[in-house]
CSV table of N, CA and C in Angstrom, one decimal:
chain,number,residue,atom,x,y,z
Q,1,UNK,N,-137.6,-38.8,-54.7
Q,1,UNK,CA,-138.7,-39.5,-55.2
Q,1,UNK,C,-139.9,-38.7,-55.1
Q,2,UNK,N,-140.9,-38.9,-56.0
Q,2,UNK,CA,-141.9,-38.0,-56.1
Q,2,UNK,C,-142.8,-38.6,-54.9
Q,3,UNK,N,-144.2,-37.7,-54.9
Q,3,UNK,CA,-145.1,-38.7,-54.5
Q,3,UNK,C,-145.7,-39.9,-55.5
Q,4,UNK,N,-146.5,-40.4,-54.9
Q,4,UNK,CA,-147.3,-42.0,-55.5
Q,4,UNK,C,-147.9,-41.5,-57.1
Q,5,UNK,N,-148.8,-40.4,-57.1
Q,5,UNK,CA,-149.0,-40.0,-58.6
Q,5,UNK,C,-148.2,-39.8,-59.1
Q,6,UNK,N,-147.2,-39.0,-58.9
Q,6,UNK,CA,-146.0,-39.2,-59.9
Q,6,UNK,C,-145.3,-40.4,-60.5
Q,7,UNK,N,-145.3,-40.7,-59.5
Q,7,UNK,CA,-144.7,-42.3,-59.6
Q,7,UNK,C,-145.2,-43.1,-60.2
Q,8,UNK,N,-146.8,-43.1,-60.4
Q,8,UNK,CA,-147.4,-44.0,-61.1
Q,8,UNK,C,-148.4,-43.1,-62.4
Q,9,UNK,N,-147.6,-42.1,-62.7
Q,9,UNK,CA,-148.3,-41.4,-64.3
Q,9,UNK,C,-147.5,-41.7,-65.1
Q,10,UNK,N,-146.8,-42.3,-65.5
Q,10,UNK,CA,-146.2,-43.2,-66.6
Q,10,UNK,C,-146.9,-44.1,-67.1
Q,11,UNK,N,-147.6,-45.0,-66.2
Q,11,UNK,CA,-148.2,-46.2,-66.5
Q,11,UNK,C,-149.8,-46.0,-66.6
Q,12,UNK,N,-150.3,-44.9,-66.1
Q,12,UNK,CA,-151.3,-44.3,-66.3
Q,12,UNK,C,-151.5,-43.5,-67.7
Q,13,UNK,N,-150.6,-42.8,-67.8
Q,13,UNK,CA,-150.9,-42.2,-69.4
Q,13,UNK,C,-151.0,-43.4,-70.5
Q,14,UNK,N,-150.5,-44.1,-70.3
Q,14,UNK,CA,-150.2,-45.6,-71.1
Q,14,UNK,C,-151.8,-46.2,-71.3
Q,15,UNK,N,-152.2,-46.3,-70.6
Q,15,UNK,CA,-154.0,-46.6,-70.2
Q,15,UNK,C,-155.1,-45.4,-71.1
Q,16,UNK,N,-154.1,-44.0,-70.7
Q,16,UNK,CA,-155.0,-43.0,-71.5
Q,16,UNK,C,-155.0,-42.8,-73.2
Q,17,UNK,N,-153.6,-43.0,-73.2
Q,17,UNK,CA,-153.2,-43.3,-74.9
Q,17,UNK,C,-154.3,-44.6,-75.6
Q,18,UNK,N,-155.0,-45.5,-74.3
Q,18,UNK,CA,-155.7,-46.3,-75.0
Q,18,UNK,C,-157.2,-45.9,-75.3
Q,19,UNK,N,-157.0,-44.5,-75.2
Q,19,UNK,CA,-158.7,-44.1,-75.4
Q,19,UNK,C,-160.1,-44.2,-74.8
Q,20,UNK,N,-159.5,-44.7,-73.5
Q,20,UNK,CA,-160.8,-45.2,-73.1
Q,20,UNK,C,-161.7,-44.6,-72.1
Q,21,UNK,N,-163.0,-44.4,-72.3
Q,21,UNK,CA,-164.1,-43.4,-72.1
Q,21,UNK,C,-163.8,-42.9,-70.5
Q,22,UNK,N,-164.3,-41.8,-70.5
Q,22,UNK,CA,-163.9,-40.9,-68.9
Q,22,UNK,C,-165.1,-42.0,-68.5
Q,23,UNK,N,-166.5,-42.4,-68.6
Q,23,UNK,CA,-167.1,-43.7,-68.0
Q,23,UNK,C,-166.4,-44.4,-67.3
Q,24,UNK,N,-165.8,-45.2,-68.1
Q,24,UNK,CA,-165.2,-46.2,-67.8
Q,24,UNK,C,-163.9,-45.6,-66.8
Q,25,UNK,N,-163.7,-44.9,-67.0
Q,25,UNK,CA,-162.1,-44.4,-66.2
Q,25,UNK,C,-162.7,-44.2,-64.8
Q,26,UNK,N,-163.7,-43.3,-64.9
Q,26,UNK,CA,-164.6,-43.3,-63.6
Q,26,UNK,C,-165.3,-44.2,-62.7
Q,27,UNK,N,-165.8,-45.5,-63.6
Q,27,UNK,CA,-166.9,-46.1,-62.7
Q,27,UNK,C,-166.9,-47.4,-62.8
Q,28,UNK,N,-165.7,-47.9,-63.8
Q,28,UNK,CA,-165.3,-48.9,-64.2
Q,28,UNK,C,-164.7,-49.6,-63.0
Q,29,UNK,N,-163.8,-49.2,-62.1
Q,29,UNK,CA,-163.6,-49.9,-61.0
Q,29,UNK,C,-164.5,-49.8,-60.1
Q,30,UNK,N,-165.5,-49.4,-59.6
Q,30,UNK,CA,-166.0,-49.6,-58.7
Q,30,UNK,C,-167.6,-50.4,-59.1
Q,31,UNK,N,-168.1,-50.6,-60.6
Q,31,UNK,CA,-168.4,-51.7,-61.2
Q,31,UNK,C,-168.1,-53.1,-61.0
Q,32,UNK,N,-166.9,-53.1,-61.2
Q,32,UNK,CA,-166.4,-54.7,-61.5
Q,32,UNK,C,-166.0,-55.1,-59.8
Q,33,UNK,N,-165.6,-53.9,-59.2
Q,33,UNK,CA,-165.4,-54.6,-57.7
Q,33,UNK,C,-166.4,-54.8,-56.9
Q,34,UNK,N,-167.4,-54.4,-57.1
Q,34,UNK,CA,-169.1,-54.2,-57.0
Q,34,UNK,C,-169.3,-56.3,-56.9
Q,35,UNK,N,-169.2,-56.2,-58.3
Q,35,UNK,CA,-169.5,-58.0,-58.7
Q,35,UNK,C,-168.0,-58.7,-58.2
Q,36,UNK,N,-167.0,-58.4,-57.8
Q,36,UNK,CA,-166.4,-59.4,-57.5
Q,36,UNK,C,-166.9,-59.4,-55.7
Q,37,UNK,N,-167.5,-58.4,-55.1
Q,37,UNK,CA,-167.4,-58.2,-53.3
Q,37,UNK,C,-168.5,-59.0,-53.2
Q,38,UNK,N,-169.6,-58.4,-53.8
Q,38,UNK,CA,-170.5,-58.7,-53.7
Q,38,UNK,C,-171.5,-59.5,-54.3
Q,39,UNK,N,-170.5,-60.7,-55.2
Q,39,UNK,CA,-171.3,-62.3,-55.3
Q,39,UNK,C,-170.3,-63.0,-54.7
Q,40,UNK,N,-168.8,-62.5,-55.1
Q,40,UNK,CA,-167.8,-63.7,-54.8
Q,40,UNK,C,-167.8,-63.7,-53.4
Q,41,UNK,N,-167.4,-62.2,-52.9
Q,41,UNK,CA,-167.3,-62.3,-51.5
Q,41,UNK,C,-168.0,-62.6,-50.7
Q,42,UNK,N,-169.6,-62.7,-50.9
Q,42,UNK,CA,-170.2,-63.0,-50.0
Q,42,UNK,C,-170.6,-64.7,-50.1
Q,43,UNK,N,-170.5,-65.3,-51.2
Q,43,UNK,CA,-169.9,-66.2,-51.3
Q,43,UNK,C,-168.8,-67.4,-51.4
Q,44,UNK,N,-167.9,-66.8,-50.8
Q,44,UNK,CA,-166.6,-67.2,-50.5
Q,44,UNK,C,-167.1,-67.3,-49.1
Q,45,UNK,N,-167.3,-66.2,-48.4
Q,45,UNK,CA,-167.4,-65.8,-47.1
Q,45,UNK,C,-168.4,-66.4,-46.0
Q,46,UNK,N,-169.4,-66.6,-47.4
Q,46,UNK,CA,-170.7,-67.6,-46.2
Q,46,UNK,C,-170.6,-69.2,-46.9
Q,47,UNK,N,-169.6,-69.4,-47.6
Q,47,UNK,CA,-169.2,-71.0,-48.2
Q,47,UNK,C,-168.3,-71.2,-46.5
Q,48,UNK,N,-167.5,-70.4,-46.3
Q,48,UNK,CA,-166.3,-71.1,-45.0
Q,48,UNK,C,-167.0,-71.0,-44.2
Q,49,UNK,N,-168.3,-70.5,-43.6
Q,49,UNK,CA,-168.6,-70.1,-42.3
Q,49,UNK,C,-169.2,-71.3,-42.8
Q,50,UNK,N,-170.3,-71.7,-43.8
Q,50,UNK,CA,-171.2,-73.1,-43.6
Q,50,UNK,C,-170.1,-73.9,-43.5
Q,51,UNK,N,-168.9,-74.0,-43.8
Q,51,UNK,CA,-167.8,-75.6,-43.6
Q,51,UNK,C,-167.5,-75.5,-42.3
Q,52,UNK,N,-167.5,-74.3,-41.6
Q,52,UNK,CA,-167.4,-74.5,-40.3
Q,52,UNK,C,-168.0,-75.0,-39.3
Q,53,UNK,N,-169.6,-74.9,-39.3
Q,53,UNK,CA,-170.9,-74.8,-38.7
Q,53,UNK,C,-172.0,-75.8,-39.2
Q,54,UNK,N,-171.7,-76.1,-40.4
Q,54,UNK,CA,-172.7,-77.1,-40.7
Q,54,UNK,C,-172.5,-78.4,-40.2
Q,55,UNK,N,-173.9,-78.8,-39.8
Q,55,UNK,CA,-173.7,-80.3,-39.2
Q,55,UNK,C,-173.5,-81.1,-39.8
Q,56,UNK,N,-173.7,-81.3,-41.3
Q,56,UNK,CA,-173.5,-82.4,-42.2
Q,56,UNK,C,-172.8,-82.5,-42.8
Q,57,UNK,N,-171.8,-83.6,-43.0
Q,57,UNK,CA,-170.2,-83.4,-43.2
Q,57,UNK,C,-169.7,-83.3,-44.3
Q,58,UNK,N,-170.8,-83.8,-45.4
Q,58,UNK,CA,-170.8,-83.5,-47.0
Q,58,UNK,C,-171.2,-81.9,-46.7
Q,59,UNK,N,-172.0,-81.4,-47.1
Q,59,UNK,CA,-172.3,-79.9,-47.1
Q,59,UNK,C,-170.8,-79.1,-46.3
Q,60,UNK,N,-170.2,-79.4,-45.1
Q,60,UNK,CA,-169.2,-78.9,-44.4
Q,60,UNK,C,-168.1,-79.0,-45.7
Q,61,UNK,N,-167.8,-80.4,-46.0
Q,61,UNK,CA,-166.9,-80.4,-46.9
Q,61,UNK,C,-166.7,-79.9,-48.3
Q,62,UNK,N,-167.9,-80.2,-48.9
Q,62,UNK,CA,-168.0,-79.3,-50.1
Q,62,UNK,C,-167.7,-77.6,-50.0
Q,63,UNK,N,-168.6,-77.1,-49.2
Q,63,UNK,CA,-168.6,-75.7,-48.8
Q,63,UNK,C,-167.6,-75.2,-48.4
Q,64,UNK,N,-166.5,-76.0,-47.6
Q,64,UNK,CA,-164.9,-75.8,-47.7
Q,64,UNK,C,-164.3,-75.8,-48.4
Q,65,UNK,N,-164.1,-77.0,-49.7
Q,65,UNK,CA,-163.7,-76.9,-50.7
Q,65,UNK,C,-164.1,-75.8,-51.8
Q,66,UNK,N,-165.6,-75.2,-51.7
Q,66,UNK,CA,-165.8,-73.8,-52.2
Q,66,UNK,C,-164.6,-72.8,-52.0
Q,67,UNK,N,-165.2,-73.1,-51.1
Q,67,UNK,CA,-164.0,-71.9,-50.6
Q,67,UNK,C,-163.2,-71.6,-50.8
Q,68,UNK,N,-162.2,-72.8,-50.8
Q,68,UNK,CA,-160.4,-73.2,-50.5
Q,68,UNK,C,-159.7,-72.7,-52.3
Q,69,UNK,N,-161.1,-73.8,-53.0
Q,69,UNK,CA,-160.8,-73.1,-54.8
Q,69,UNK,C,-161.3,-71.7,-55.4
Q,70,UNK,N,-161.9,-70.9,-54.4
Q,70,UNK,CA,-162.5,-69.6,-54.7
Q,70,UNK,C,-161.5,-68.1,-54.6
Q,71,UNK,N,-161.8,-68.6,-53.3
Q,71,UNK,CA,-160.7,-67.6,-52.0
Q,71,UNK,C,-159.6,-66.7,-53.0
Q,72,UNK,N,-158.5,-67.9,-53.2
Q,72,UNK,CA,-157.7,-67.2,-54.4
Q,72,UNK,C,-157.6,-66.4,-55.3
Q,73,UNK,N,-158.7,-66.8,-56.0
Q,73,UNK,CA,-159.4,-66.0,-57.6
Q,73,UNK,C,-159.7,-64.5,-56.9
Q,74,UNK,N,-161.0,-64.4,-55.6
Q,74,UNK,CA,-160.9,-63.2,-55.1
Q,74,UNK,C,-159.5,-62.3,-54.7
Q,75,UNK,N,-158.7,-62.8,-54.2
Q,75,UNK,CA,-157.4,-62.2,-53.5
Q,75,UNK,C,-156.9,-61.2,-55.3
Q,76,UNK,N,-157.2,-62.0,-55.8
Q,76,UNK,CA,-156.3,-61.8,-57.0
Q,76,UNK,C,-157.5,-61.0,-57.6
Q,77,UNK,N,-158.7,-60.8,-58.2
Q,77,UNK,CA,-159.3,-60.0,-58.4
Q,77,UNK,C,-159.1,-58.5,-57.7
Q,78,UNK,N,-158.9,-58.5,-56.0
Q,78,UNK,CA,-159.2,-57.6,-55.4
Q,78,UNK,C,-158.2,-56.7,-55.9
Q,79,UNK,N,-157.0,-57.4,-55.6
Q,79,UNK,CA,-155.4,-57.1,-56.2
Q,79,UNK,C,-155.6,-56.4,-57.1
Q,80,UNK,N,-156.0,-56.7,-58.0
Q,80,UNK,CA,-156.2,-56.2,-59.6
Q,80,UNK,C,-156.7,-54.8,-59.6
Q,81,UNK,N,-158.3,-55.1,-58.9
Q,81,UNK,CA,-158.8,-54.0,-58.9
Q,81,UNK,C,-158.6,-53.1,-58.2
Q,82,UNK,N,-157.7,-53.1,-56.7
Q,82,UNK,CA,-156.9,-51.8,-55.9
Q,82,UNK,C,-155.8,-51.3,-56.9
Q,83,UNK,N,-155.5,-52.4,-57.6
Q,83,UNK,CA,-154.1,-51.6,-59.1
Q,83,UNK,C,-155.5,-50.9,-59.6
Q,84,UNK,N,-156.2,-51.1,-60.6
Q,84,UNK,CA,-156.5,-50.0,-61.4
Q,84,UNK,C,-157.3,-49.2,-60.6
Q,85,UNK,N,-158.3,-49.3,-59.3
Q,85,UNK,CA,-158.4,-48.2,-58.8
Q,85,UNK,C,-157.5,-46.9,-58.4
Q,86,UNK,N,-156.2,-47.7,-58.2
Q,86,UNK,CA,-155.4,-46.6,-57.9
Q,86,UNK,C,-154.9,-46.0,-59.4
Q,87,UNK,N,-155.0,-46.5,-60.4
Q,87,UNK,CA,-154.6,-46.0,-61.6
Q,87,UNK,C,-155.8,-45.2,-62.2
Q,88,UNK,N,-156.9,-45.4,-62.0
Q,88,UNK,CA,-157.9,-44.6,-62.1
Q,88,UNK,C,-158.1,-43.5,-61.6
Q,89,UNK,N,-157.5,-43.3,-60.4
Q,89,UNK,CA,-157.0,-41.7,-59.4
Q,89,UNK,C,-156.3,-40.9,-60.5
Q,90,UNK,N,-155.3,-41.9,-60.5
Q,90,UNK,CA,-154.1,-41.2,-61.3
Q,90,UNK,C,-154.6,-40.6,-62.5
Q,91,UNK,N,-155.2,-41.3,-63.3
Q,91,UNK,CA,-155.7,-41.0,-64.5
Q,91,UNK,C,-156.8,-39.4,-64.5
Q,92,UNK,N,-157.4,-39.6,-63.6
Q,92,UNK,CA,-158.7,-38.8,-63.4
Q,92,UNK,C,-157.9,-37.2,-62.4
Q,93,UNK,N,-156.5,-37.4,-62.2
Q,93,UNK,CA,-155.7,-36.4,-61.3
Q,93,UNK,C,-156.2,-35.9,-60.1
Q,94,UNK,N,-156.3,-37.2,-58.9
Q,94,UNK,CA,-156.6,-37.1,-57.6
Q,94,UNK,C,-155.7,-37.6,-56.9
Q,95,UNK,N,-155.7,-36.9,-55.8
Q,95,UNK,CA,-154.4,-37.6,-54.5
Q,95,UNK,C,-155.1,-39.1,-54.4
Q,96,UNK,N,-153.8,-39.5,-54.3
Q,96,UNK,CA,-154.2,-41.0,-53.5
Q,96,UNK,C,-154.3,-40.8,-52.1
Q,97,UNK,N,-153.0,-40.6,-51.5
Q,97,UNK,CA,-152.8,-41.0,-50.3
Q,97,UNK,C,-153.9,-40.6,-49.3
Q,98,UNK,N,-154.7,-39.3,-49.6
Q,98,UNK,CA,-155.6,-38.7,-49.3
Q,98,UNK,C,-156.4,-39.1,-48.9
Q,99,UNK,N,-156.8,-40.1,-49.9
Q,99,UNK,CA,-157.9,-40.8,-49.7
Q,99,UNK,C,-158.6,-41.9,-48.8
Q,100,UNK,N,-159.4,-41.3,-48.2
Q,100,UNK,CA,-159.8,-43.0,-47.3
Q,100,UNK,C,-160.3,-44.3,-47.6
Q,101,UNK,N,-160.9,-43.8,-49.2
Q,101,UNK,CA,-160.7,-45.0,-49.9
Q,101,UNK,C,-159.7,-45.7,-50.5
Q,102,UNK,N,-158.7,-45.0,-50.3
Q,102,UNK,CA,-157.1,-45.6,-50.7
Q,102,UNK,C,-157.2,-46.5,-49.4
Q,103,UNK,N,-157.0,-45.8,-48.3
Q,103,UNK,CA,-156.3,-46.4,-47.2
Q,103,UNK,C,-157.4,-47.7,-46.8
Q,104,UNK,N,-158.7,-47.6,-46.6
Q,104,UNK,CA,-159.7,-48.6,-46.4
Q,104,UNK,C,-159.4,-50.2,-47.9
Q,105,UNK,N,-159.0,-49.8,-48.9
Q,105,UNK,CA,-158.9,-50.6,-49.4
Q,105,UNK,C,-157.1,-51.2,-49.6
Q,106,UNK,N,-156.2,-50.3,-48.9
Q,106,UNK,CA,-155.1,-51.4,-48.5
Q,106,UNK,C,-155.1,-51.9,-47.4
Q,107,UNK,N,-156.0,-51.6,-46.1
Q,107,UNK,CA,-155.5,-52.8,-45.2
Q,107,UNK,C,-156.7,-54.0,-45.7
Q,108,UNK,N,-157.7,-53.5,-46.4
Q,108,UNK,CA,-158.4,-54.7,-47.0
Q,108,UNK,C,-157.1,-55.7,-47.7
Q,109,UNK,N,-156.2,-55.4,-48.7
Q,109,UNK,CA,-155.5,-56.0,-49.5
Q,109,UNK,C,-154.8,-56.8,-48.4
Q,110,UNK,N,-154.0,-56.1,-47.2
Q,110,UNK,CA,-153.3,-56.4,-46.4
Q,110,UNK,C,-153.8,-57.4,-45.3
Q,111,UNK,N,-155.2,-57.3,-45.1
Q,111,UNK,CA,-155.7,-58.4,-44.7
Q,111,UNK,C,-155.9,-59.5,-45.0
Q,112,UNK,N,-156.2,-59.5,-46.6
Q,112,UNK,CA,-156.3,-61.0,-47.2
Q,112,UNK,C,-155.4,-61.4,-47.4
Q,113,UNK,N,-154.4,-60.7,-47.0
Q,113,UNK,CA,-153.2,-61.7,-47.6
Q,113,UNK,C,-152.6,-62.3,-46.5
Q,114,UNK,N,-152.7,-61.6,-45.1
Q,114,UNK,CA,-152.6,-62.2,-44.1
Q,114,UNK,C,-153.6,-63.8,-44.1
Q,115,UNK,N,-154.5,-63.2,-44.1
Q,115,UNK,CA,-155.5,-64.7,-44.3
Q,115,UNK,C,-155.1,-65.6,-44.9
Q,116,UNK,N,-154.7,-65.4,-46.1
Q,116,UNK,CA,-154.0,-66.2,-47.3
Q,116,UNK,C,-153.0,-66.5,-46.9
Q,117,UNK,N,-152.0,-65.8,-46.4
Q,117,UNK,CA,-150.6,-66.9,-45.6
Q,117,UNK,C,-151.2,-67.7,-44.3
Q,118,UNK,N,-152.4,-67.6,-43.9
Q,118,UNK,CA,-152.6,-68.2,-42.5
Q,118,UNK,C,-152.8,-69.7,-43.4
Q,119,UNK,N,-153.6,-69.7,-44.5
Q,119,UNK,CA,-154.3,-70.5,-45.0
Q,119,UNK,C,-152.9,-71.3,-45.9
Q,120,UNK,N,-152.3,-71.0,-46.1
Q,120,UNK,CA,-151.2,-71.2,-46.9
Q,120,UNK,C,-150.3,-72.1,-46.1
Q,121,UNK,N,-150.0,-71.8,-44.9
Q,121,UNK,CA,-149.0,-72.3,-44.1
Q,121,UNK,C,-149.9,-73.5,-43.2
Q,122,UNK,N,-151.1,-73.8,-43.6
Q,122,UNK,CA,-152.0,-75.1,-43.2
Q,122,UNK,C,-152.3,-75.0,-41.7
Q,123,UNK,N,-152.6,-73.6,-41.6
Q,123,UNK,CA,-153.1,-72.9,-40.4
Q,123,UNK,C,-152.3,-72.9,-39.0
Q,124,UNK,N,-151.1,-73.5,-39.3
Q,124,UNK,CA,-149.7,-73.9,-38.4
Q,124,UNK,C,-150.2,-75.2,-37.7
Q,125,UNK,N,-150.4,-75.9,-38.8
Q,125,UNK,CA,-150.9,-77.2,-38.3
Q,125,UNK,C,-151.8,-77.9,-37.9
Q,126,UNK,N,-152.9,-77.3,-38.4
Q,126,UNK,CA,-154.4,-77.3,-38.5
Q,126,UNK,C,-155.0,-76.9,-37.0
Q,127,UNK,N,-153.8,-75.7,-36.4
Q,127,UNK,CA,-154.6,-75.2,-35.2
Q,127,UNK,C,-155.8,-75.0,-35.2
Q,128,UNK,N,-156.8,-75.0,-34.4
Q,128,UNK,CA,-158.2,-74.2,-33.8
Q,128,UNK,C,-158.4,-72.7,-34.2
Q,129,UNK,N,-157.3,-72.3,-33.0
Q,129,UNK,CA,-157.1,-71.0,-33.2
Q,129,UNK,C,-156.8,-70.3,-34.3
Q,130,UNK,N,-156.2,-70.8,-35.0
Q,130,UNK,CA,-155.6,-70.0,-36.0
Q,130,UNK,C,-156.6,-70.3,-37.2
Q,131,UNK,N,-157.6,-71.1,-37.8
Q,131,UNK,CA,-158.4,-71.7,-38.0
Q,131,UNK,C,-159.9,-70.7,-37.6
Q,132,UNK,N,-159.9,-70.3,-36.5
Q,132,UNK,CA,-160.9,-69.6,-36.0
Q,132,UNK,C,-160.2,-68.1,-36.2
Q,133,UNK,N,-159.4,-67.5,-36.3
Q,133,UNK,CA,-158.2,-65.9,-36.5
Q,133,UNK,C,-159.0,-66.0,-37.8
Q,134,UNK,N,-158.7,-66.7,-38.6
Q,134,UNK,CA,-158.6,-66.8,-40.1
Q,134,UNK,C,-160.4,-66.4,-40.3
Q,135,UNK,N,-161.3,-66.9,-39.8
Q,135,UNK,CA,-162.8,-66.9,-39.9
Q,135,UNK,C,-163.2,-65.6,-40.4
Q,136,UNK,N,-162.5,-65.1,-38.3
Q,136,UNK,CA,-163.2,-64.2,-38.3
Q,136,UNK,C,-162.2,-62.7,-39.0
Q,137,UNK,N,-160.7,-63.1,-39.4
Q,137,UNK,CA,-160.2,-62.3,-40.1
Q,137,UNK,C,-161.0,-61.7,-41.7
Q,138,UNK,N,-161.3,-63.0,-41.7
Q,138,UNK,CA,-162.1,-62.8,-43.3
Q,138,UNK,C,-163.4,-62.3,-43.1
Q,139,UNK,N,-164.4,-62.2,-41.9
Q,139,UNK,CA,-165.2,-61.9,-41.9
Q,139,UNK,C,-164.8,-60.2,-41.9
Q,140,UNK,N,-163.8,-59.8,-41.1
Q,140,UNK,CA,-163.8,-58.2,-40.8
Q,140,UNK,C,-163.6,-57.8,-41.9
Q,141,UNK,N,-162.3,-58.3,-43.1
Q,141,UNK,CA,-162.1,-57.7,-44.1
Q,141,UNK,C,-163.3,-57.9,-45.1
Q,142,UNK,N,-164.3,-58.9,-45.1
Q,142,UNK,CA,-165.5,-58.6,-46.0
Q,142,UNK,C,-166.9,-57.5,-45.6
Q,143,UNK,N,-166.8,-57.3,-44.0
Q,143,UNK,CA,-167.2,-55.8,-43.6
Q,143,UNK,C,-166.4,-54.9,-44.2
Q,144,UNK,N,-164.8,-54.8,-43.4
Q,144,UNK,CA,-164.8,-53.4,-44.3
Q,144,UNK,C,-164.7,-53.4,-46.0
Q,145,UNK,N,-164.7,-53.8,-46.5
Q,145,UNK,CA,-164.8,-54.0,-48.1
Q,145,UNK,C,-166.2,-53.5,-48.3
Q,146,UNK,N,-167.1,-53.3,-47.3
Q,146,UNK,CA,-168.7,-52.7,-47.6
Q,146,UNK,C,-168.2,-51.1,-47.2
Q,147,UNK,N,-167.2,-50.6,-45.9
Q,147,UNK,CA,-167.2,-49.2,-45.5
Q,147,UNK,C,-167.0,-48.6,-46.9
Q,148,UNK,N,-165.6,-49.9,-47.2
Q,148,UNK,CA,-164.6,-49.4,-48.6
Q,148,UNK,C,-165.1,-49.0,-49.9
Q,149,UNK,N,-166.3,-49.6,-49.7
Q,149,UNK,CA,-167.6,-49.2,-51.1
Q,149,UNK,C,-168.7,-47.6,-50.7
Q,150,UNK,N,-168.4,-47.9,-49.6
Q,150,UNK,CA,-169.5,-46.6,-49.2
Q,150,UNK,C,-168.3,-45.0,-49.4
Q,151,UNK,N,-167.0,-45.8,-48.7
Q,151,UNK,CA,-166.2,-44.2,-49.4
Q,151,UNK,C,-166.3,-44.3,-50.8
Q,152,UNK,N,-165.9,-45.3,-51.6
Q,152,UNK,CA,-165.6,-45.3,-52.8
Q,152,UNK,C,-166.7,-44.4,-53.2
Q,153,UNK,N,-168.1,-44.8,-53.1
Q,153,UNK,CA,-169.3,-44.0,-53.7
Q,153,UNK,C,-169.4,-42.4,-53.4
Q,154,UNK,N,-168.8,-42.2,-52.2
Q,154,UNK,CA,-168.9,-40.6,-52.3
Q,154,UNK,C,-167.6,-40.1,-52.6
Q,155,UNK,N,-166.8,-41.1,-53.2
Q,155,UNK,CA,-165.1,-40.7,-53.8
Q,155,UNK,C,-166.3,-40.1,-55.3
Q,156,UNK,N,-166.4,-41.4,-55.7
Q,156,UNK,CA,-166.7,-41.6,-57.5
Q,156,UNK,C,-167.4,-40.3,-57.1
Q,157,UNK,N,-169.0,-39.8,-56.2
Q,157,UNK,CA,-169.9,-39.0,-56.4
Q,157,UNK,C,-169.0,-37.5,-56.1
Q,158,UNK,N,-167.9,-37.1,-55.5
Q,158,UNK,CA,-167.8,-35.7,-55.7
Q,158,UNK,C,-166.5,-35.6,-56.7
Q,159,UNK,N,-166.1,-36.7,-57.5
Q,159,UNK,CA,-165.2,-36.2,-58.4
Q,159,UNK,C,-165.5,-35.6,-59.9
């Protein structure tokens, strides 16, 4: 088996056959993950901390419910956009593995989804603890998703 560009320039040339501007191949992911981190996520992010913390039990509850219908949409956006970020390597003919922005943005992936099975599994029974893991899990993965932007910009800036 090859390495990972190998492995994934099939599905990459497929993208290139679509014509689409070295712009966009360049700056297009880190555009759209720009507006998904940085409205959704920080609104996702400070919706569960106010359901946690707010004294008023309408505001707690709605702001949870924010959340609970948001959360997903992000996981699945991020998803999307670590796929074509990494296809945009490929495209543009850069190591992945190399990359710190590779690696900063899979334990991001790998952390939401940890979150997302905590949340999934109804926090093993509406523990505390697990309830409070989950908080501050989501809070670390919406920090590093800011490191993961700061590599990304001096990725995009010396390629």
């Amino acid at each position: 088996m090859g390495s990972l560009s190998e492995v994934l320039e099939p599905i990459a040339n497929q993208f290139e056959k679509l014509g689409i501007p070295d712009l966009i191949v360049h700056w297009g992911h880190p555009v759209m993950m720009a507006i998904v981190v940085l409205v959704m996520g920080n609104f996702i992010g400070f919706a569960g901390w106010r359901g946690r913390v707010a004294a008023d039990t309408a505001i707690a509850s709605k702001s949870l419910a924010d959340h609970r219908k948001l959360a997903p949409w992000m996981f699945l956006f991020i998803a999307l956009g670590y796929t074509g970020g990494v296809l945009s390597l490929v495209m543009q003919d850069q190591g992945i593995l190399e990359s710190p922005h590779f690696w900063t943005g899979s334990i991001v992936l790998g952390l939401l989804a940890i979150n997302g099975t905590i949340s999934m599994i109804g926090f093993g029974g509406n523990k505390v603890v697990l309830r409070t893991f989950h908080a501050y899990l989501g809070t670390t993965a919406l920090c590093l998703l800011f490191v993961h932007a700061v590599l990304g910009l001096k990725l995009g800036l010396a390629i």
